[in-house]
Coordinates of C-alpha atoms and ligand atoms in Angstrom, one line a residue:
M1 CA 68.1 137.9 54.4
A2 CA 71.2 136.1 53.0
A3 CA 73.3 138.1 55.4
L4 CA 71.2 137.0 58.3
R5 CA 71.6 133.4 57.3
L6 CA 75.3 133.8 57.0
Y7 CA 75.7 135.4 60.4
R8 CA 73.6 132.8 62.1
H9 CA 76.0 130.1 60.9
L10 CA 78.9 132.4 61.9
L11 CA 77.7 132.9 65.4
Q12 CA 77.0 129.2 66.0
P13 CA 79.2 127.8 68.8
P14 CA 81.0 124.5 68.1
Q15 CA 78.3 121.8 67.9
C16 CA 77.9 118.2 68.4
C17 CA 78.7 116.2 71.5
R18 CA 80.4 112.9 71.9
L19 CA 78.5 110.9 74.4
S20 CA 80.6 109.1 76.9
S21 CA 79.8 105.4 76.7
R22 CA 78.9 105.4 80.4
A23 CA 76.2 107.9 79.9
A24 CA 74.8 106.1 76.9
Q25 CA 74.8 102.8 78.8
A26 CA 72.4 104.3 81.4
F27 CA 69.7 105.1 78.7
P28 CA 66.8 102.6 78.7
V29 CA 66.8 99.9 76.0
L30 CA 64.0 100.0 73.4
R31 CA 61.9 96.9 72.6
G32 CA 62.4 96.3 68.9
D33 CA 60.8 92.9 68.4
I34 CA 58.5 92.6 65.4
L35 CA 55.3 91.0 66.7
P36 CA 53.6 88.2 64.7
I37 CA 50.5 90.5 64.3
H38 CA 52.7 92.9 62.3
R39 CA 54.4 90.2 60.2
H40 CA 52.2 90.8 57.1
V41 CA 52.9 94.5 57.1
Y42 CA 56.6 93.8 57.5
E43 CA 56.6 91.4 54.6
A44 CA 54.7 93.9 52.3
N45 CA 57.2 96.6 53.2
S46 CA 60.1 94.2 52.6
R47 CA 58.9 93.4 49.1
N48 CA 58.5 97.0 48.3
S49 CA 61.9 97.9 49.7
D50 CA 63.6 95.1 47.6
R51 CA 62.1 96.6 44.5
C52 CA 63.2 100.1 45.5
R53 CA 66.7 98.8 46.3
E54 CA 67.0 97.2 42.8
R55 CA 66.0 100.5 41.2
Y56 CA 68.5 102.3 43.4
L57 CA 71.4 99.9 42.4
E58 CA 70.4 100.1 38.7
L59 CA 70.5 104.0 38.7
T60 CA 73.7 104.0 40.7
E61 CA 75.4 101.8 38.1
K62 CA 74.1 104.0 35.3
V63 CA 75.5 107.3 36.7
K64 CA 78.9 105.7 37.4
L65 CA 79.4 105.5 33.6
G66 CA 79.1 109.3 33.4
G67 CA 78.8 110.3 29.8
G68 CA 79.2 106.7 28.5
E69 CA 82.0 104.5 27.1
N70 CA 82.9 106.7 24.1
A71 CA 83.2 109.8 26.2
I72 CA 85.3 107.9 28.7
L73 CA 87.7 106.8 25.9
R74 CA 87.9 110.3 24.5
H75 CA 88.6 111.6 28.0
T76 CA 91.2 109.1 29.0
Q77 CA 92.9 108.2 25.8
R78 CA 92.6 111.2 23.5
N79 CA 92.7 113.9 26.2
K80 CA 94.9 111.9 28.5
K81 CA 93.0 112.9 31.6
L82 CA 92.1 110.9 34.7
L83 CA 88.4 110.2 35.4
A84 CA 86.8 112.2 38.2
R85 CA 86.7 109.2 40.6
E86 CA 90.4 108.4 39.9
R87 CA 91.2 112.1 40.8
L88 CA 89.3 111.7 44.1
K89 CA 91.3 108.6 45.0
L90 CA 94.5 110.6 44.6
L91 CA 93.2 113.6 46.5
L92 CA 91.5 112.0 49.5
D93 CA 93.1 110.1 52.4
N94 CA 90.9 107.1 51.9
E95 CA 87.6 105.8 50.5
N96 CA 85.7 107.2 53.4
F97 CA 83.7 109.6 51.1
L98 CA 80.2 110.8 51.6
E99 CA 79.0 111.2 48.1
L100 CA 76.1 113.7 47.8
S101 CA 73.3 113.6 45.3
P102 CA 74.8 111.1 42.9
L103 CA 71.4 110.4 41.2
V104 CA 70.7 114.0 40.3
G105 CA 70.2 114.9 36.7
L106 CA 68.4 111.7 35.4
G107 CA 65.3 112.0 33.3
L108 CA 65.1 115.8 33.1
P109 CA 63.2 117.6 30.4
Y110 CA 66.5 118.3 28.6
G111 CA 67.6 114.6 28.9
D112 CA 69.9 112.7 31.2
V113 CA 72.8 114.6 32.8
P114 CA 74.4 111.8 35.0
S115 CA 75.2 113.2 38.4
A116 CA 74.6 116.6 36.9
G117 CA 78.0 116.3 35.2
C118 CA 79.8 116.8 38.5
L119 CA 80.8 114.5 41.3
A120 CA 80.4 116.0 44.8
G121 CA 80.7 115.0 48.3
I122 CA 82.7 115.2 51.6
G123 CA 85.9 113.4 52.2
K124 CA 89.1 113.7 54.3
I125 CA 92.2 115.4 53.1
C126 CA 95.1 115.3 55.6
G127 CA 92.6 114.3 58.2
I128 CA 90.3 117.3 57.5
W129 CA 86.7 116.9 56.2
C130 CA 86.5 118.9 52.9
M131 CA 83.8 119.4 50.4
I132 CA 84.9 118.3 46.9
I133 CA 83.2 119.5 43.7
A134 CA 84.7 117.7 40.7
N135 CA 83.5 118.3 37.1
D136 CA 83.0 115.1 35.1
A137 CA 84.1 116.1 31.6
T138 CA 82.8 112.8 30.1
V139 CA 79.3 114.4 30.4
K140 CA 79.3 116.9 27.5
G141 CA 82.7 118.3 28.2
G142 CA 81.9 119.0 31.8
T143 CA 79.6 121.9 30.7
A144 CA 77.2 123.3 33.2
Y145 CA 73.5 122.5 32.8
P146 CA 71.0 124.3 35.0
I147 CA 71.0 121.2 37.3
T148 CA 74.8 121.4 37.4
V149 CA 74.6 124.9 38.7
K150 CA 72.0 123.9 41.2
K151 CA 74.1 121.1 42.5
Q152 CA 77.2 123.3 42.8
L153 CA 75.3 125.9 44.7
R154 CA 73.8 123.3 47.1
M155 CA 77.3 121.8 47.7
Q156 CA 78.6 125.3 48.5
E157 CA 75.7 125.8 50.9
I158 CA 76.5 122.6 52.7
A159 CA 80.2 123.7 52.9
L160 CA 79.1 127.0 54.3
Q161 CA 76.6 125.6 56.8
N162 CA 79.2 123.0 58.0
R163 CA 82.3 125.2 57.5
L164 CA 84.0 122.8 55.2
P165 CA 87.1 123.8 53.2
T166 CA 86.1 123.4 49.6
V167 CA 88.2 122.0 46.8
Y168 CA 87.1 122.4 43.2
L169 CA 88.5 120.1 40.5
V170 CA 87.7 122.1 37.4
D171 CA 87.4 120.5 34.0
S172 CA 84.5 122.3 32.3
G173 CA 83.6 123.8 28.9
G174 CA 81.6 126.5 30.8
A175 CA 77.9 127.0 30.2
F176 CA 75.9 124.4 28.2
L177 CA 75.0 127.0 25.6
P178 CA 71.6 125.7 24.3
L179 CA 70.3 126.3 27.9
Q180 CA 72.1 129.5 28.7
A181 CA 68.8 131.3 29.5
Q182 CA 68.2 128.9 32.4
L183 CA 71.7 129.2 33.9
F184 CA 73.1 132.6 33.3
P185 CA 70.9 135.5 34.1
D186 CA 69.2 134.9 37.5
K187 CA 70.4 135.3 41.1
E188 CA 70.7 131.5 41.8
H189 CA 72.4 130.9 38.4
G190 CA 76.1 130.5 37.4
G191 CA 77.4 133.7 38.8
R192 CA 76.3 132.8 42.3
T193 CA 79.1 130.1 42.4
F194 CA 81.7 132.9 42.2
Y195 CA 79.9 135.1 44.6
N196 CA 79.8 132.2 47.1
E197 CA 83.5 131.6 46.8
A198 CA 84.2 135.2 47.9
I199 CA 81.7 135.0 50.8
M200 CA 83.1 131.7 52.0
S201 CA 86.6 133.0 51.8
A202 CA 85.6 136.0 53.8
L203 CA 84.1 133.7 56.4
K204 CA 87.5 131.8 56.5
I205 CA 86.2 128.7 54.7
P206 CA 89.2 128.0 52.5
Q207 CA 88.7 127.8 48.7
V208 CA 91.2 125.7 46.7
A209 CA 91.0 124.9 43.0
V210 CA 92.8 122.4 40.7
V211 CA 92.6 123.2 37.0
C212 CA 92.7 119.7 35.5
G213 CA 91.0 120.4 32.2
S214 CA 89.4 123.1 30.4
C215 CA 88.1 126.2 32.3
T216 CA 86.3 128.1 29.7
A217 CA 84.2 131.2 30.0
G218 CA 82.3 131.0 33.4
G219 CA 84.5 128.1 34.3
A220 CA 87.5 130.4 34.3
Y221 CA 86.2 132.3 37.4
I222 CA 86.2 129.3 39.7
P223 CA 90.0 128.9 39.9
T224 CA 90.6 132.6 39.6
M225 CA 88.3 133.4 42.6
A226 CA 89.8 130.6 44.7
E227 CA 92.4 131.5 47.4
E228 CA 95.0 129.1 46.0
T229 CA 95.0 127.4 42.6
I230 CA 97.0 124.6 40.9
I231 CA 97.2 124.0 37.2
V232 CA 98.2 120.8 35.4
D233 CA 100.6 121.2 32.5
R234 CA 99.2 120.3 29.0
I235 CA 95.8 119.5 30.5
G236 CA 94.7 122.6 32.3
T237 CA 93.7 125.7 30.4
I238 CA 91.9 128.9 31.5
F239 CA 90.4 131.3 29.0
L240 CA 87.2 133.4 28.6
A241 CA 87.0 132.4 24.9
G242 CA 88.8 129.5 23.3
P243 CA 90.9 129.3 20.1
P244 CA 87.9 128.9 17.7
L245 CA 86.4 132.1 19.0
V246 CA 89.7 134.0 18.7
K247 CA 90.1 132.8 15.2
A248 CA 86.5 133.9 14.4
A249 CA 87.1 137.3 16.0
T250 CA 90.6 138.2 15.0
G251 CA 91.6 135.6 12.4
E252 CA 94.6 134.6 14.5
D253 CA 95.5 130.9 14.9
V254 CA 96.4 130.2 18.4
T255 CA 96.7 127.0 20.4
A256 CA 94.9 126.4 23.7
E257 CA 98.2 126.1 25.4
E258 CA 99.4 129.5 24.1
L259 CA 96.1 131.2 24.9
G260 CA 95.6 129.9 28.4
G261 CA 97.9 127.0 29.3
A262 CA 99.7 126.2 32.6
K263 CA 102.9 128.0 31.8
L264 CA 101.1 131.2 30.8
H265 CA 99.0 131.3 33.9
S266 CA 101.7 130.4 36.4
R267 CA 104.4 132.6 34.9
V268 CA 102.7 135.5 33.2
S269 CA 99.1 136.1 34.2
G270 CA 99.3 135.0 37.9
C271 CA 95.8 133.5 37.6
V272 CA 97.2 130.3 39.3
D273 CA 99.7 129.8 42.0
H274 CA 101.2 126.4 41.5
F275 CA 102.4 124.6 38.3
A276 CA 102.0 120.8 38.4
A277 CA 103.7 118.7 35.7
T278 CA 101.2 115.9 36.1
E279 CA 97.8 115.3 37.6
Q280 CA 99.3 113.2 40.4
E281 CA 101.6 116.1 41.3
A282 CA 98.6 118.5 41.3
Y283 CA 96.6 116.4 43.9
S284 CA 99.7 116.0 46.1
C285 CA 100.0 119.8 46.0
A286 CA 96.4 120.2 46.9
R287 CA 96.9 118.0 49.9
L288 CA 99.8 120.1 51.0
I289 CA 97.7 123.2 50.7
V290 CA 95.0 121.7 52.9
S291 CA 97.7 120.8 55.4
T292 CA 98.4 124.5 55.8
L293 CA 94.7 125.4 56.7
N294 CA 95.4 125.5 60.4
F295 CA 92.9 122.9 61.5
D296 CA 93.6 120.3 64.2
P297 CA 92.4 117.2 62.4
P298 CA 89.4 115.9 64.3
P299 CA 89.8 112.4 65.7
D300 CA 88.7 109.5 63.6
S301 CA 85.3 108.1 64.2
C302 CA 84.6 107.2 67.8
A303 CA 85.4 103.5 68.4
D304 CA 83.7 103.4 71.7
F305 CA 80.0 102.7 70.9
E306 CA 77.6 99.7 70.9
D307 CA 75.9 98.4 67.8
P308 CA 72.1 98.3 67.9
L309 CA 70.7 95.2 69.5
Y310 CA 68.4 94.6 66.5
D311 CA 69.5 93.8 62.9
T312 CA 69.7 96.9 60.6
R313 CA 68.9 94.7 57.6
E314 CA 65.3 94.5 59.0
L315 CA 64.9 98.2 58.3
G316 CA 63.6 97.4 54.8
G317 CA 60.6 95.7 56.4
L318 CA 60.0 98.8 58.6
A319 CA 60.3 101.3 55.7
P320 CA 56.6 102.0 55.0
R321 CA 55.4 101.0 51.5
D322 CA 52.7 103.6 52.1
Y323 CA 51.3 105.4 55.1
S324 CA 48.9 102.5 56.0
C325 CA 51.9 100.2 56.3
T326 CA 53.6 102.3 59.0
L327 CA 54.7 100.4 62.2
D328 CA 55.8 102.0 65.5
I329 CA 58.8 104.3 64.7
K330 CA 60.6 102.9 67.8
L331 CA 61.1 99.7 65.8
I332 CA 63.2 101.8 63.3
L333 CA 64.9 103.7 66.1
S334 CA 65.9 100.5 67.9
R335 CA 67.9 99.6 64.7
L336 CA 69.6 102.9 64.2
V337 CA 70.8 104.1 67.6
D338 CA 73.7 102.8 69.7
G339 CA 72.8 99.8 71.9
S340 CA 69.1 100.4 70.9
K341 CA 69.1 102.9 73.8
F342 CA 66.9 105.9 73.9
L343 CA 66.1 108.4 76.6
E344 CA 62.6 109.4 75.8
F345 CA 61.2 112.9 76.5
K346 CA 57.5 113.3 77.3
A347 CA 56.9 109.6 76.6
D348 CA 53.2 109.8 77.5
Y349 CA 52.3 113.1 76.0
G350 CA 51.6 113.8 72.3
T351 CA 52.5 110.2 71.5
T352 CA 52.2 110.6 67.7
L353 CA 55.6 112.3 67.8
V354 CA 58.5 110.5 69.5
T355 CA 61.2 112.7 71.0
G356 CA 64.3 111.9 73.0
F357 CA 68.1 111.5 73.2
A358 CA 70.2 108.7 71.7
A359 CA 73.7 108.2 70.3
V360 CA 74.7 107.3 66.8
E361 CA 78.2 105.7 66.7
G362 CA 79.0 107.7 69.9
Y363 CA 77.5 111.0 68.9
L364 CA 74.7 112.4 70.9
V365 CA 71.6 113.5 69.0
G366 CA 68.1 114.8 69.8
I367 CA 65.6 112.7 67.9
V368 CA 62.2 114.0 66.6
A369 CA 60.4 111.1 64.9
S370 CA 56.9 111.0 63.3
N371 CA 54.7 108.3 64.8
G372 CA 51.4 109.3 63.4
A373 CA 49.7 112.6 62.7
L374 CA 51.3 115.8 64.1
T375 CA 48.5 116.6 66.6
H376 CA 48.3 119.7 68.7
D377 CA 50.0 118.0 71.7
A378 CA 52.6 116.3 69.5
A379 CA 53.6 119.6 67.8
L380 CA 53.9 121.4 71.2
K381 CA 56.1 118.6 72.5
G382 CA 58.2 118.8 69.3
S383 CA 58.6 122.6 69.7
H384 CA 59.6 122.2 73.4
F385 CA 62.1 119.5 72.6
V386 CA 63.7 121.4 69.7
Q387 CA 64.2 124.3 72.0
I388 CA 65.9 122.1 74.7
C389 CA 68.3 120.7 72.1
N390 CA 69.1 124.2 70.9
Q391 CA 69.7 125.3 74.4
R392 CA 72.1 122.4 75.0
N393 CA 73.8 122.6 71.6
I394 CA 72.7 119.1 70.6
P395 CA 72.2 118.3 66.9
L396 CA 68.7 117.3 65.9
L397 CA 67.8 114.3 63.8
F398 CA 64.3 114.3 62.3
L399 CA 62.8 111.0 61.1
Q400 CA 60.0 112.0 58.8
N401 CA 56.9 110.0 57.8
T402 CA 54.1 112.5 57.2
T403 CA 50.9 112.3 55.2
S404 CA 48.6 115.0 53.7
Q405 CA 45.4 113.3 54.9
E406 CA 43.4 116.0 56.7
P407 CA 40.1 114.9 58.1
L408 CA 37.3 117.3 57.0
P409 CA 35.9 119.0 60.1
P410 CA 32.4 117.6 60.6
S411 CA 31.6 120.1 63.3
L412 CA 32.6 123.4 64.8
S413 CA 34.3 121.8 67.7
K414 CA 36.4 119.6 65.3
A415 CA 37.3 122.7 63.3
E416 CA 38.5 124.2 66.6
V417 CA 40.7 121.2 67.2
L418 CA 42.2 121.6 63.7
M419 CA 42.9 125.3 64.3
N420 CA 44.7 124.6 67.5
R421 CA 46.7 121.9 65.8
L422 CA 47.7 124.5 63.1
K423 CA 48.8 127.0 65.7
A424 CA 51.0 124.3 67.5
Q425 CA 52.5 123.2 64.2
A426 CA 53.3 126.9 63.4
S427 CA 55.1 127.2 66.8
M428 CA 57.1 124.0 66.0
M429 CA 58.1 125.4 62.6
A430 CA 59.2 128.6 64.2
S431 CA 61.3 126.7 66.8
I432 CA 63.0 124.7 64.1
A433 CA 63.6 127.7 61.8
C434 CA 65.2 129.6 64.6
A435 CA 67.2 126.7 66.1
S436 CA 70.9 127.2 65.3
V437 CA 72.0 123.7 66.0
P438 CA 72.8 121.4 63.1
K439 CA 69.8 119.4 61.8
I440 CA 69.7 116.2 59.7
T441 CA 66.4 115.1 58.2
L442 CA 65.8 111.6 57.0
V443 CA 62.5 110.8 55.2
V444 CA 61.7 107.2 56.1
G445 CA 58.2 107.2 54.6
G446 CA 56.1 110.0 53.4
C447 CA 57.0 113.7 53.1
H448 CA 53.7 115.4 52.4
G449 CA 51.6 118.4 53.2
G450 CA 52.1 121.0 55.9
E451 CA 53.4 118.6 58.5
S452 CA 56.5 117.9 56.3
F453 CA 57.6 121.5 57.0
A454 CA 57.2 121.1 60.8
M455 CA 59.4 118.0 60.5
C456 CA 62.3 120.0 59.1
G457 CA 61.6 119.7 55.4
R458 CA 63.9 120.9 52.7
S459 CA 62.9 124.6 53.1
F460 CA 63.8 124.6 56.7
E461 CA 67.4 124.2 55.8
P462 CA 68.6 121.0 57.5
N463 CA 72.3 120.6 57.1
F464 CA 71.6 117.3 55.4
F465 CA 68.4 115.9 53.9
F466 CA 68.3 112.2 52.9
L467 CA 65.6 109.9 51.6
W468 CA 65.1 106.2 51.9
P469 CA 64.4 104.7 48.4
N470 CA 60.8 104.0 49.5
A471 CA 60.2 107.6 50.4
R472 CA 57.4 109.6 48.7
I473 CA 57.6 113.4 48.3
G474 CA 54.7 115.5 47.2
L475 CA 52.2 118.0 48.4
I476 CA 49.5 115.4 48.4
D477 CA 49.9 111.7 49.3
A478 CA 48.4 110.0 46.2
D479 CA 47.7 106.8 48.2
C480 CA 46.0 108.7 51.1
A481 CA 43.8 111.4 49.4
P482 CA 40.4 111.5 51.1
P483 CA 38.5 108.7 49.4
S484 CA 35.1 110.4 49.3
R485 CA 36.5 113.3 47.3
L486 CA 38.5 111.2 44.9
E487 CA 35.6 108.9 44.1
E488 CA 33.4 111.9 43.5
W489 CA 36.0 113.3 41.1
D490 CA 36.6 110.0 39.4
R491 CA 32.9 109.6 38.6
S492 CA 32.6 113.1 37.3
E493 CA 33.2 114.1 33.6
D494 CA 36.8 114.7 34.4
G495 CA 37.4 111.1 35.3
E496 CA 40.1 110.5 32.7
E497 CA 41.9 113.7 33.6
F498 CA 41.8 112.6 37.2
T499 CA 43.4 109.2 36.5
D500 CA 46.2 110.9 34.6
L501 CA 46.7 113.3 37.4
L502 CA 46.9 110.5 40.0
T503 CA 49.4 108.6 37.8
R504 CA 51.6 111.7 37.5
L505 CA 51.3 112.4 41.2
K506 CA 52.6 108.9 42.0
E507 CA 55.5 109.2 39.5
E508 CA 56.5 112.6 40.7
S509 CA 56.4 111.5 44.3
S510 CA 59.1 108.9 44.0
A511 CA 62.4 109.3 45.8
F512 CA 64.3 108.9 42.5
Y513 CA 62.2 111.7 40.9
S514 CA 63.0 113.9 43.8
S515 CA 66.7 113.1 43.9
A516 CA 67.1 113.6 40.1
R517 CA 65.9 117.2 40.7
L518 CA 68.1 117.8 43.8
W519 CA 65.2 118.2 46.2
D520 CA 67.4 116.3 48.7
D521 CA 71.0 115.4 49.3
G522 CA 70.7 111.8 48.1
V523 CA 68.8 108.5 48.4
I524 CA 70.4 106.2 51.0
L525 CA 69.7 102.6 51.7
P526 CA 68.1 101.8 55.1
E527 CA 71.0 99.4 56.0
D528 CA 73.6 102.2 55.3
T529 CA 71.8 104.8 57.4
R530 CA 73.8 104.5 60.6
Q531 CA 77.1 105.0 58.8
V532 CA 75.8 107.9 56.8
L533 CA 74.4 109.6 59.9
S534 CA 77.7 109.0 61.8
K535 CA 79.7 110.6 59.0
C536 CA 77.4 113.6 59.0
L537 CA 77.8 114.0 62.7
Q538 CA 81.6 113.7 62.4
I539 CA 81.5 116.4 59.7
I540 CA 79.4 118.7 61.8
N541 CA 81.7 118.1 64.8
Q542 CA 84.7 119.3 62.9
R543 CA 84.0 122.9 63.7
K544 CA 85.4 122.3 67.2
Y545 CA 88.8 121.7 65.8
E546 CA 89.1 124.9 63.7
R547 CA 91.8 127.2 64.9
A548 CA 91.3 130.2 62.7
T549 CA 89.3 133.2 63.9
F550 CA 86.6 134.9 61.9
H551 CA 87.2 138.0 59.8
S552 CA 85.2 139.4 57.0
S553 CA 87.4 139.9 53.9
P554 CA 88.0 137.4 51.2
V555 CA 91.5 136.6 50.0
L556 CA 92.0 138.7 46.9
R557 CA 94.1 137.5 44.0
M558 CA 96.9 140.0 43.3
Ligands
LIG601 N1 77.8 124.0 25.1 C1 77.1 122.9 24.6 N2 77.8 121.7 24.3 C2 79.1 121.7 24.5 C3 79.8 122.8 24.9 C4 79.1 124.0 25.2 N3 79.7 125.1 25.8 N4 81.1 122.5 24.9 C5 81.2 121.2 24.5 N5 80.0 120.8 24.2 C6 79.7 119.4 23.8 C7 80.2 119.0 22.4 O1 79.4 119.5 21.4 C8 80.3 117.5 22.5 O2 79.0 117.0 22.3 P1 78.8 115.5 21.7 O3 79.5 114.5 22.6 O4 77.3 115.3 21.6 O5 79.5 115.6 20.3 C9 80.7 117.3 23.9 O6 80.3 118.5 24.6 C10 82.2 117.1 24.1 O7 82.9 118.1 23.5 P2 84.2 117.8 22.6 O8 84.6 119.1 22.0 O9 83.9 116.7 21.6 O10 85.2 117.3 23.7 P3 86.7 117.7 24.0 O11 87.1 116.9 25.1 O12 87.5 117.6 22.7 O13 86.6 119.3 24.3 C11 85.9 121.3 25.5 C12 85.9 119.7 25.4 C13 85.0 121.7 26.6 C14 87.3 121.7 25.8 C15 85.5 121.8 24.1 O14 84.3 121.2 23.7 C16 85.2 123.3 24.1 O15 86.1 124.1 24.0 N6 83.9 123.7 24.1 C17 83.5 125.1 24.0 C18 83.6 125.8 25.3 C19 83.1 127.2 25.2 O16 83.3 127.9 24.2 N7 82.3 127.5 26.1 C20 81.7 128.8 26.2 C21 80.6 128.7 27.2 S1 79.9 130.3 27.5

């Protein structure tokens, strides 16, 4: 199964089309005015979006502090190391960095692990988009919690799906020992990171590592499995067991430097390939390595595009507070796509799903957007449109706002309607699962029930999966459960249990709860959506500029 997935990506032709501005200009313009009759819904959504935005900013500030002030002082003053964000500044061309899943790791059963103790995202090095995975040693010495492993594996998956060279900045005490049972033994646990490095190398996705701190135990394999590795003198160390363990086992006193320092590994063991006297030198060296990767740097973002005709700041008022506050999805589209222009496909058929072509900052996309329940006709139309985009190599953008509310069939004929809807949704799911074009999913409202799968939910492997802060994710939509059934339950003996369940359901459905568990690639603000989508499309587009041909053997360290 894994092999099948790998080869599907491998066989994908270069994706993503830049739309000539002339072609885009010919598309019809969407009407995006908010009518007075919708003003109260708009205001209710705005108030909710403001609250969600505040929470988003609060959490963003919190994770920026990593392990806290004392840990930062220990890291910078005692250990004389740069912070993960300072390292990124030296490594990347500029601040054009798509940070992924920054809010992961908050409020987990084992406590807060800000950003899962590892900063990750996609930025340009020497003009090439690269995936960067950087341990944050201010969070418990950069040790790997279960959520850290999950984040690293997801980042590798994104790098694999989008064929991004991957640079690891390793500064980690290895496994967080109290939780070893949750991060060592299973398939999708720590060892998978090393397996992926080999597989990606074999698929000609370059693997580069900088040892800029401790690489203990499991951490030691990341630089050793990489194709090319740099180590920083007096800061970088690699060993399977540190000095205290050596002392305990053999009684010998040995320093970290003697046991696995930069000189030892660059001169004696050959575990690394480049010695850097300072961190600055190490990141310059990493940039030079990336410049040898044989890519033609893709052009900078397309300057030739029109802004939407409607204000993107109004998106907060269109982000549904709950399903009943949903306005026409075309109001959102008119604030996301170039010139508010949209070439609709099957405009009068299955109207609860909107499909069509548009450009985002000059990049052509096929849009599939929820505009109500995914009926039989809507699902058939979705399936047809996905196949067209796949045929033409056009990336797909899903805007999801689904609910779990299923009307109970009052008659046999109604049951038949529902069965037909189910069959059409299954066909849409199959079209999406088998489409090899890149997919981006953005949850603008609800992500509930079976329809969420047909709108390219997480399990359908979109290349990127983002949430707006107002998004709600859960099997059942707590605000939309069929009222008759709820009232019945509420009045029953289990009334109290029911209230608790509903409270938990609401809490567990929040975008922040989801993002903390890495069920998505991050929460993004509505007003930033165009820029984020544009970056994703540029990243996807990079494949066109790769010169290397495929082969199937990793680079082995000799
Ligand atoms: N598991 C759990 N906690 C760990 C840990 C591990 N493997 N390694 C470090 N920590 C914790 C420390 O207890 C400390 O916690 P505290 O802040 O609550 O006191 C915190 O991480 C920072 O460690 P500290 O030793 O104070 O920082 P440092 O910068 O001086 O050293 C390391 C960091 C990673 C080099 C050092 O802690 C170390 O060598 N750890 C052991 C690594 C190891 O043997 N790993 C084996 C994994 S299989």
